[in-house]
PDB file of C-alpha atoms in Angstrom:
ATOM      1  CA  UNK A   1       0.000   0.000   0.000  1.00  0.00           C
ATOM      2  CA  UNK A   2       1.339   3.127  -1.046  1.00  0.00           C
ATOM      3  CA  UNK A   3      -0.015   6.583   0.999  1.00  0.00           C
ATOM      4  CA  UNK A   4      -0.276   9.498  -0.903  1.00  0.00           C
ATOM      5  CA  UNK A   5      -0.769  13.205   0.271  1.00  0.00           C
ATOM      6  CA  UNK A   6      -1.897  15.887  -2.634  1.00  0.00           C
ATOM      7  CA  UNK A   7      -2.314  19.040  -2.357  1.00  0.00           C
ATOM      8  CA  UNK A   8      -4.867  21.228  -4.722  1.00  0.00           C
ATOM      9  CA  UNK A   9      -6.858  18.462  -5.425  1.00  0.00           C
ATOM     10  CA  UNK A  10     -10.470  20.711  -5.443  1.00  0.00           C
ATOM     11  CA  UNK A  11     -10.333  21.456  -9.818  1.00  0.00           C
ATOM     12  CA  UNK A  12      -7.795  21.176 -12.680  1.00  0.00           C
ATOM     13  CA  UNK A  13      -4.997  19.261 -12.808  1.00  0.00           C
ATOM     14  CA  UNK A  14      -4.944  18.085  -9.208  1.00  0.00           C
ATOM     15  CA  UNK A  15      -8.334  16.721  -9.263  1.00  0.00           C
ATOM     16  CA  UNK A  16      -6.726  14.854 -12.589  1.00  0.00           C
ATOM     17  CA  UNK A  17      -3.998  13.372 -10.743  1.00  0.00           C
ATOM     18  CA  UNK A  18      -6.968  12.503  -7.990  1.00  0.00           C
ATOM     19  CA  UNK A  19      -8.731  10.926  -9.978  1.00  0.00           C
ATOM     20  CA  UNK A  20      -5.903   8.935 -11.843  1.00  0.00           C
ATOM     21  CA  UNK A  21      -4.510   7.872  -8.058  1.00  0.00           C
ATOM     22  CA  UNK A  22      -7.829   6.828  -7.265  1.00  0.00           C
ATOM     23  CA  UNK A  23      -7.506   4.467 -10.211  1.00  0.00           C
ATOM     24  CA  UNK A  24      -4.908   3.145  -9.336  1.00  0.00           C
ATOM     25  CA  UNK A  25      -4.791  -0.368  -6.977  1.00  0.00           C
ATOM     26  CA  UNK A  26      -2.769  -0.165  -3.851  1.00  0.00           C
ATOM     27  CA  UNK A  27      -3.053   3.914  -3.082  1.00  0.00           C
ATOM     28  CA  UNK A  28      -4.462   5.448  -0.443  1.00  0.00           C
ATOM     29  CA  UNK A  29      -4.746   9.034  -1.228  1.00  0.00           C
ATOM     30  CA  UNK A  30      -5.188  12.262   1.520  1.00  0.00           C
ATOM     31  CA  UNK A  31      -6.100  15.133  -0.670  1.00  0.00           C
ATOM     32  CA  UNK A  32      -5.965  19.135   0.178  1.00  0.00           C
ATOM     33  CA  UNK A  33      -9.372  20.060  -0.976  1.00  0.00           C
ATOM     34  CA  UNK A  34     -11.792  22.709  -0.185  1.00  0.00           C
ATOM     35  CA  UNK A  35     -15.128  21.015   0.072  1.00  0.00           C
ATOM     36  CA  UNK A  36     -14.429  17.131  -0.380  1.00  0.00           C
ATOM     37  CA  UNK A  37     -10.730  16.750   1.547  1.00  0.00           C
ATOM     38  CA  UNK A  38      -8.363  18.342   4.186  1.00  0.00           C
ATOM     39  CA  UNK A  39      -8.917  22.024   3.966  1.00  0.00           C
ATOM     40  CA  UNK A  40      -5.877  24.111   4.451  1.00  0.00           C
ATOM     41  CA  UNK A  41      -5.498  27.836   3.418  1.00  0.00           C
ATOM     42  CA  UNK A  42      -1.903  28.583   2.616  1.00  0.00           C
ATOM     43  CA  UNK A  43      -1.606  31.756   2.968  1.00  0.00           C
ATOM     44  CA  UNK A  44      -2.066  31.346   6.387  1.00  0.00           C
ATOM     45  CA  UNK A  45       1.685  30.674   7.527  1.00  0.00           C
ATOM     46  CA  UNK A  46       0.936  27.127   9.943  1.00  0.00           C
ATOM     47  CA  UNK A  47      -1.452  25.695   7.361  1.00  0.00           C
ATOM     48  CA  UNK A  48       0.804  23.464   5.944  1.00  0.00           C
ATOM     49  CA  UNK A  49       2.254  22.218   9.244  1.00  0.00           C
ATOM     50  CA  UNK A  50      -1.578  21.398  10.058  1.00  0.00           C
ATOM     51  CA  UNK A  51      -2.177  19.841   7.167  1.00  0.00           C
ATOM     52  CA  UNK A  52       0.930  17.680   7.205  1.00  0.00           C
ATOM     53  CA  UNK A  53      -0.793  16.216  10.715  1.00  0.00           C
ATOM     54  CA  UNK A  54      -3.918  16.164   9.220  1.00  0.00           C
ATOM     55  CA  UNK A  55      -2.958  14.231   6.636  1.00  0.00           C
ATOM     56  CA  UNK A  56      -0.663  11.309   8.882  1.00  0.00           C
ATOM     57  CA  UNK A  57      -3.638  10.977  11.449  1.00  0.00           C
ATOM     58  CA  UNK A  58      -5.619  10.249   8.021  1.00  0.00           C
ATOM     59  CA  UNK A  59      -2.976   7.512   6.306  1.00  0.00           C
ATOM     60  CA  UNK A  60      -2.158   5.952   9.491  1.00  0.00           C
ATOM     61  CA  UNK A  61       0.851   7.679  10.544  1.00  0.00           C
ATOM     62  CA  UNK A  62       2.806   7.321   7.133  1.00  0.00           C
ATOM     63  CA  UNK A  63       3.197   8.985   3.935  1.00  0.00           C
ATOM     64  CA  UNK A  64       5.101   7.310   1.157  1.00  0.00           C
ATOM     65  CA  UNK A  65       4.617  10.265  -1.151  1.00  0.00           C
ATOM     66  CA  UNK A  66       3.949  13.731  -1.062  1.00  0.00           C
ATOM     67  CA  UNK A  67       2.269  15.619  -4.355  1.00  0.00           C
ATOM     68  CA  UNK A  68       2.698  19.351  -4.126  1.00  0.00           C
ATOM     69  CA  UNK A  69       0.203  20.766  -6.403  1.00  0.00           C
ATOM     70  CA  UNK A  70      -1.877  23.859  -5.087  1.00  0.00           C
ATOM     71  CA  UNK A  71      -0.942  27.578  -6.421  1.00  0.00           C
ATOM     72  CA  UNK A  72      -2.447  30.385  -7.476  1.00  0.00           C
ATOM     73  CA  UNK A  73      -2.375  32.444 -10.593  1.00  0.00           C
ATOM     74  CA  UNK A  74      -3.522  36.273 -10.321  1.00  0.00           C
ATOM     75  CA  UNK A  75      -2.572  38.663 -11.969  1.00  0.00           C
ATOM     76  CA  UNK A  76       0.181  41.517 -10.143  1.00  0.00           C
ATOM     77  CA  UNK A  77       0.385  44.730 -12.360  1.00  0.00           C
ATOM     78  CA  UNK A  78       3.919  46.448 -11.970  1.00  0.00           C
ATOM     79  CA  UNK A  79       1.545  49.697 -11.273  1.00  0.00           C
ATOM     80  CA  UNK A  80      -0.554  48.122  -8.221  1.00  0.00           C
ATOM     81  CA  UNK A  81      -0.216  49.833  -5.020  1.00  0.00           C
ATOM     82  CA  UNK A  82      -0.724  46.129  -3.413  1.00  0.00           C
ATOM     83  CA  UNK A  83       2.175  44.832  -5.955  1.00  0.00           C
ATOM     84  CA  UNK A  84       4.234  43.764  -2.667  1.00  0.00           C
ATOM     85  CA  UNK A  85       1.638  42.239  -0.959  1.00  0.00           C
ATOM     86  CA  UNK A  86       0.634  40.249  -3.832  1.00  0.00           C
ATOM     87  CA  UNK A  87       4.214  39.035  -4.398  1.00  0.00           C
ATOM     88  CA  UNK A  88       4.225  37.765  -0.735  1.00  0.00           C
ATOM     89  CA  UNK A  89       0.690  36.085  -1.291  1.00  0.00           C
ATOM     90  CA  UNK A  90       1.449  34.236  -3.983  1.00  0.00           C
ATOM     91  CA  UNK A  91       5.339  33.004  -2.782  1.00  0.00           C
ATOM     92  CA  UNK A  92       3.763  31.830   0.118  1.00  0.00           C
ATOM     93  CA  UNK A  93       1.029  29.600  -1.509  1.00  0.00           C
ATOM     94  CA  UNK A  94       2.951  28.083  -4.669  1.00  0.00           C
ATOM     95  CA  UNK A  95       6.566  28.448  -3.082  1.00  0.00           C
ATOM     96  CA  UNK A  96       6.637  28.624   0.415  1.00  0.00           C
ATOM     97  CA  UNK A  97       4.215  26.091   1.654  1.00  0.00           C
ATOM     98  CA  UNK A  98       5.503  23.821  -0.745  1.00  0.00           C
ATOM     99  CA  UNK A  99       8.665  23.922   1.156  1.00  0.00           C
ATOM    100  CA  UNK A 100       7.021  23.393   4.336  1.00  0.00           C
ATOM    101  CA  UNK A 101       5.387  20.286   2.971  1.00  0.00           C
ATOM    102  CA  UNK A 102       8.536  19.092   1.622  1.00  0.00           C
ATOM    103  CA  UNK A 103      10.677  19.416   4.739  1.00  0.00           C
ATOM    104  CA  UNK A 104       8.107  17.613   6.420  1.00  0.00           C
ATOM    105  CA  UNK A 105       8.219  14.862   4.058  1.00  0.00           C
ATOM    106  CA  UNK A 106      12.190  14.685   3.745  1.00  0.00           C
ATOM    107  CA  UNK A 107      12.168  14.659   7.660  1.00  0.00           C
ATOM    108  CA  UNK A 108       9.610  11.419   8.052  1.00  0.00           C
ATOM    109  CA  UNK A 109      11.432   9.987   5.216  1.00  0.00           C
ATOM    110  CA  UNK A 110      14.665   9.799   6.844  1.00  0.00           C
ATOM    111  CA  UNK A 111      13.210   9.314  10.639  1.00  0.00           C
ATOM    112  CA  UNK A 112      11.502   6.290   9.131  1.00  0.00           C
ATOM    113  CA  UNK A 113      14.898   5.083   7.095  1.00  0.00           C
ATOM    114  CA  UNK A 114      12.337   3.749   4.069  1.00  0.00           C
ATOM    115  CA  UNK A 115      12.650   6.625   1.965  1.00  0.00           C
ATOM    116  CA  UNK A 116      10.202   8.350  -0.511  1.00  0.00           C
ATOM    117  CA  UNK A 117       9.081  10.073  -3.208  1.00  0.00           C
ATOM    118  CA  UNK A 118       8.387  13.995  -3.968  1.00  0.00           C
ATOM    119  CA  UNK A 119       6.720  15.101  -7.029  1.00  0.00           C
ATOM    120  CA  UNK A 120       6.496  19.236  -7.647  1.00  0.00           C
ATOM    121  CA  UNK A 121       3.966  20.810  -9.910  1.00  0.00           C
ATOM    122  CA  UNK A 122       5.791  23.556 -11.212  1.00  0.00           C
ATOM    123  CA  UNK A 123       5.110  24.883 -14.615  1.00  0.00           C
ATOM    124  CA  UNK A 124       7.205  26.239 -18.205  1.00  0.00           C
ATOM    125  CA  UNK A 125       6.865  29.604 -17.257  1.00  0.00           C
ATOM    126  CA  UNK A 126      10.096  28.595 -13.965  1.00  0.00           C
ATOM    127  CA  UNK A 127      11.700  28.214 -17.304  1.00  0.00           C
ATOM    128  CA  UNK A 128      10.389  30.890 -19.940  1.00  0.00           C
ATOM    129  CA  UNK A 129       8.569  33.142 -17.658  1.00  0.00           C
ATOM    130  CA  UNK A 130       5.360  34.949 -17.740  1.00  0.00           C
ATOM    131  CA  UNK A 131       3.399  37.501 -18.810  1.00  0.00           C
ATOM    132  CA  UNK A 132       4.649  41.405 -17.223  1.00  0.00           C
ATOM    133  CA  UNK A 133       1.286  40.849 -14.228  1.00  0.00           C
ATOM    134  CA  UNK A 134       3.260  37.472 -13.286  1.00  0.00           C
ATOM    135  CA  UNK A 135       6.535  37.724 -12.145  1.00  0.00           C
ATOM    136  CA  UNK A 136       5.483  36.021  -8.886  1.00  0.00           C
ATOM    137  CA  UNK A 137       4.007  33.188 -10.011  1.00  0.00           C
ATOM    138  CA  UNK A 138       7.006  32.460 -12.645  1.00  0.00           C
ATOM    139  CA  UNK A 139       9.734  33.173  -9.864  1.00  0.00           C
ATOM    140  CA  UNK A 140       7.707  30.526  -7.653  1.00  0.00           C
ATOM    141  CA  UNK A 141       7.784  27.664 -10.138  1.00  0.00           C
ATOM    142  CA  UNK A 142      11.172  28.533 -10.781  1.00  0.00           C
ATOM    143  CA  UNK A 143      12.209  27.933  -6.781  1.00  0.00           C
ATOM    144  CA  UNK A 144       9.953  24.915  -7.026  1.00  0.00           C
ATOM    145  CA  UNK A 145      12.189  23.577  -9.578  1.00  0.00           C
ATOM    146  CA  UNK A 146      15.229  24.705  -7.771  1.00  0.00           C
ATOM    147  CA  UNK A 147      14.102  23.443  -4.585  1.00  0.00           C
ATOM    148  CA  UNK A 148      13.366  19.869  -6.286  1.00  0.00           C
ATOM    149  CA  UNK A 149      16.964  19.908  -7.949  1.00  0.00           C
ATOM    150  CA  UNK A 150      18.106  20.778  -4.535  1.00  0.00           C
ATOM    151  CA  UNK A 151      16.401  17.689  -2.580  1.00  0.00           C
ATOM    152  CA  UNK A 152      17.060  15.249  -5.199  1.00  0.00           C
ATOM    153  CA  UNK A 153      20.752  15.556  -5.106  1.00  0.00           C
ATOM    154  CA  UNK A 154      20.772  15.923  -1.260  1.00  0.00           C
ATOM    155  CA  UNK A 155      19.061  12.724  -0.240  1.00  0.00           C
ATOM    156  CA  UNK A 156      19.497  10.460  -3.304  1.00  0.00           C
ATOM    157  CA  UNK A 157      21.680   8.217  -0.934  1.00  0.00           C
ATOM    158  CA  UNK A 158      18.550   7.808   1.571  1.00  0.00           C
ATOM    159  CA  UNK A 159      16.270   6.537  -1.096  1.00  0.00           C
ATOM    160  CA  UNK A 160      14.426  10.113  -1.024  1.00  0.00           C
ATOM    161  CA  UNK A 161      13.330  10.949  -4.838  1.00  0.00           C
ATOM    162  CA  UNK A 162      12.067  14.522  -6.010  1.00  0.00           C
ATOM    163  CA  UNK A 163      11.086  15.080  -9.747  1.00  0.00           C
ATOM    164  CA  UNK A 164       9.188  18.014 -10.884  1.00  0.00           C
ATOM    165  CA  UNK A 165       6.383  18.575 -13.688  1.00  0.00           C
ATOM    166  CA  UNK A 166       6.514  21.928 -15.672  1.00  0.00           C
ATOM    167  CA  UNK A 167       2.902  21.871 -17.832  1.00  0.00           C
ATOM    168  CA  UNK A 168       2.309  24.389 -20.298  1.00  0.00           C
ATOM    169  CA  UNK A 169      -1.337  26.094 -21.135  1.00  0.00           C
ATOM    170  CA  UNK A 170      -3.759  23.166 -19.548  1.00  0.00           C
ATOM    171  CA  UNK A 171      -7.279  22.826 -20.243  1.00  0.00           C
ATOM    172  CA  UNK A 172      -8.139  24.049 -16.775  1.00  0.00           C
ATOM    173  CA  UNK A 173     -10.569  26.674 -15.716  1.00  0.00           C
ATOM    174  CA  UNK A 174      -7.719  28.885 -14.881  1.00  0.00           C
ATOM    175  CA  UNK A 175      -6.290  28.458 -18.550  1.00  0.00           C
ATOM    176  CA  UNK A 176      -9.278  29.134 -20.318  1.00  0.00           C
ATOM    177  CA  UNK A 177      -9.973  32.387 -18.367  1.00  0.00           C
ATOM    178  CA  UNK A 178      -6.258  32.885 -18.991  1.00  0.00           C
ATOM    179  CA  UNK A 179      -5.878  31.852 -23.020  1.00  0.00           C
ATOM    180  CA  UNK A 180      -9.490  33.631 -23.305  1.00  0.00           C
ATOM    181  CA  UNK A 181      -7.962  36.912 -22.068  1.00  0.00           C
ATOM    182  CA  UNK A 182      -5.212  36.508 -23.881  1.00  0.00           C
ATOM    183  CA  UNK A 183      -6.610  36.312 -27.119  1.00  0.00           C
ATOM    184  CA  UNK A 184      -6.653  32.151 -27.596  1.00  0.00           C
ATOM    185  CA  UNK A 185      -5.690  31.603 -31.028  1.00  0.00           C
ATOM    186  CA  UNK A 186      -2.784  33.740 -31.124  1.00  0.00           C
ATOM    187  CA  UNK A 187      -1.293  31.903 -27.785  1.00  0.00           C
ATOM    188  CA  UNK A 188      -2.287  28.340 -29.108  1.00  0.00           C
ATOM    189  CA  UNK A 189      -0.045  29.515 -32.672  1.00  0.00           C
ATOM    190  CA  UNK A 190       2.704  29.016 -30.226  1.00  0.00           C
ATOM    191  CA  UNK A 191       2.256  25.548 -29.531  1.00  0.00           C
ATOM    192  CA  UNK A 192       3.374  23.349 -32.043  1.00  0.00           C
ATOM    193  CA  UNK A 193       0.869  20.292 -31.341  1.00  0.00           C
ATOM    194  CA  UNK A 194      -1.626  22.654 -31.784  1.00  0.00           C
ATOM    195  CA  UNK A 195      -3.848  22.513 -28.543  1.00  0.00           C
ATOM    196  CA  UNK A 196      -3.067  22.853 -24.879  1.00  0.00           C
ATOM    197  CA  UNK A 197      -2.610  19.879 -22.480  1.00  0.00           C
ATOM    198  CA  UNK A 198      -5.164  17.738 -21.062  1.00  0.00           C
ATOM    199  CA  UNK A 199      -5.091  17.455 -17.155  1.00  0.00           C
ATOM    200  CA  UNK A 200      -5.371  13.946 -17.285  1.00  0.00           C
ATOM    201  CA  UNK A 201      -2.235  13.818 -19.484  1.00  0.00           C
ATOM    202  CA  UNK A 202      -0.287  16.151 -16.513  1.00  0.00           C
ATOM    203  CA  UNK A 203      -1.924  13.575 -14.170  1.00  0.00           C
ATOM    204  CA  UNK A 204      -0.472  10.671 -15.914  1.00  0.00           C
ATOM    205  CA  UNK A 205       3.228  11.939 -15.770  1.00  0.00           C
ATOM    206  CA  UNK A 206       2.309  12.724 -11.635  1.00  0.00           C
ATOM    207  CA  UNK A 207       1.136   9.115 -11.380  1.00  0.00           C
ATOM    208  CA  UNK A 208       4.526   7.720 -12.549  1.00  0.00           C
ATOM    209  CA  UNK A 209       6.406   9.970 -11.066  1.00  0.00           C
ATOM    210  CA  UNK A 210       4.368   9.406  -8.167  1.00  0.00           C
ATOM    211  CA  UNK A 211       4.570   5.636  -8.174  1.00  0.00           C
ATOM    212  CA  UNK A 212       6.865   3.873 -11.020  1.00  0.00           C
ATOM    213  CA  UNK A 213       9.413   6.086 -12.668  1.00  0.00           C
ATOM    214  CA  UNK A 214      13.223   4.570 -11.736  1.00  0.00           C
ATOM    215  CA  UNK A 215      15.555   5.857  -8.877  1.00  0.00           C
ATOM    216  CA  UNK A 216      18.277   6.956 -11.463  1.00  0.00           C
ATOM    217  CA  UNK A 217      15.366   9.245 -12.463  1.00  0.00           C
ATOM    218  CA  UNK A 218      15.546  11.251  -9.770  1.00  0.00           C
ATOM    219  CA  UNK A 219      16.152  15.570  -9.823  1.00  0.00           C
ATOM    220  CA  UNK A 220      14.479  15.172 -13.521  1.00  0.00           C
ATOM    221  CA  UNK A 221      11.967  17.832 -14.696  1.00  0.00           C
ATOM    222  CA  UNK A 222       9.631  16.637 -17.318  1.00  0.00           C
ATOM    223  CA  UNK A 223       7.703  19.026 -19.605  1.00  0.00           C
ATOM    224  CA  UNK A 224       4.202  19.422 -20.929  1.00  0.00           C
ATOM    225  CA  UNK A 225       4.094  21.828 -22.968  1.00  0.00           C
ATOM    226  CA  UNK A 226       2.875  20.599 -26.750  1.00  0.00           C
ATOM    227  CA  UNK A 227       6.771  22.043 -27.774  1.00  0.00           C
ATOM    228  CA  UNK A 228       5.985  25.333 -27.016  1.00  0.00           C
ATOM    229  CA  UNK A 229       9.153  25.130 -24.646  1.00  0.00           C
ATOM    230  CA  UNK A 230      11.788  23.085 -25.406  1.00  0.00           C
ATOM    231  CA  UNK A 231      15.056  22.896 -23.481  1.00  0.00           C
TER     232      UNK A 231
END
C-alpha cells in the first residue's frame, strides 16, 4: 500500500492526478481540498504544518509520497499599489508552503529510514517566464524547480526521490480564463501540437512519477508543454 498526500486536489490538474490515483490499486490518497478533503489555506503561515498532521492521522501515521500541487495564478500589475503584498501572497502559496510540505516529508522519510518520493507541480513559465502581471508566479515555479533539484541531489543516498512537472497552457478553468484573455488563437499559434494539455495527461506523468518512474530518475523535470518550450 502506497499513501499518498496531494495538495490542490479541489479542480484542474490536481483533481486529474486525484482521480488517476484513485484508479490506481494499492493507493491510499489524503487530498488538500476545499469542500471534499483536508482544507488548508496557505496563505495562512501554519497551514501546511496542520495539514501535514492532518494528513498522517488520516494515512495511518505514514506517507510514502507527497504531491505538491496547489498555487495560485492572479494577476500583479507592476503599477498596483498592493504589488508587494501580492508578491508575498502568492510566494507563500505556490513556493513557500511547498517547502514546508517538503521538509516535512524529507524529515519522516529519513526518521523512518524507508525513503520516498516527492513530485512538484511547477510549470514552463520557472523556465520561460510569464506575462509582465506574473513575475510572482514564474519566480515561484522557478524555486519549485530549484528546490526539487536541490532535494534530489541531497538525499538520493537515503532513497528520497524529487522530480518536478513543468505543464504548459492546460485545459483548466484557470487556462481558459487565462488563453481567453489573452486572445486564444494567437497563444495556441505558439504551440506546435496545436492545442493545450489535457489534465489527465499532466496527471499521468504525476502518477509515474508518483509511483513507477526509476531511482536513477531522480532531480528530472519533465515538460508538458505541446513544444511550445523546449530545453
Amino acid at each position: 500500500m502506497v499513501n499518498v498526500l496531494l495538495t490542490g486536489a479541489s479542480r484542474g490538474i490536481g483533481a486529474a492526478i486525484a482521480a488517476a490515483l484513485d484508479a490506481t490499486p494499492g493507493v491510499t490518497l489524503a487530498r488538500h481540498a476545499t469542500a471534499t478533503g483536508l482544507a488548508a489555506d496557505f496563505a495562512e503561515p501554519d497551514a501546511p504544518d496542520r495539514l501535514w498532521h492532518a494528513a498522517l492521522d488520516r494515512l495511518g501515521g505514514r506517507i510514502d509520497v507527497l504531491i505538491n500541487n496547489a498555487g495560485v495564478f492572479e494577476a500583479n500589475p507592476i503599477d498596483s499599489d498592493a504589488w508587494l503584498d501580492e508578491w508575498e501572497r502568492t510566494l507563500r502559496i505556490n513556493l513557500t508552503a511547498a517547502a514546508a510540505l517538503s521538509r516535512h516529508a524529507v524529515r519522516h522519510w529519513r526518521d523512518g529510514g524507508r525513503g520516498g518520493r516527492l513530485v512538484n507541480v511547477a510549470s514552463r513559465a520557472a523556465y520561460r517566464g510569464d506575462s509582465p502581471a506574473h513575475w510572482h508566479y514564474a519566480a515561484a515555479k522557478a524555486g519549485m524547480v530549484a528546490m526539487t533539484k536541490t532535494i534530489a541531489r541531497g538525499y538520493a543516498a537515503e532513497n528520497i526521490l524529487a522530480f518536478a512537472i513543468c505543464p504548459g497552457f492546460t485545459m483548466t478553468g484557470m487556462a481558459d480564463d487565462y488563453l481567453a484573455s489573452r486572445g486564444g488563437d494567437r497563444l495556441l499559434a505558439d504551440i506546435p501540437l496545436g492545442r493545450v494539455a489535457r489534465p489527465e495527461e499532466v496527471a499521468e506523468v504525476a502518477r509515474f512519477l508518483a509511483l513507477s518512474a526509476p531511482p536513477s530518475m531522480t532531480g528530472a523535470v519533465l515538460d508538458v508543454n505541446g513544444a511550445s518550450y523546449v530545453r
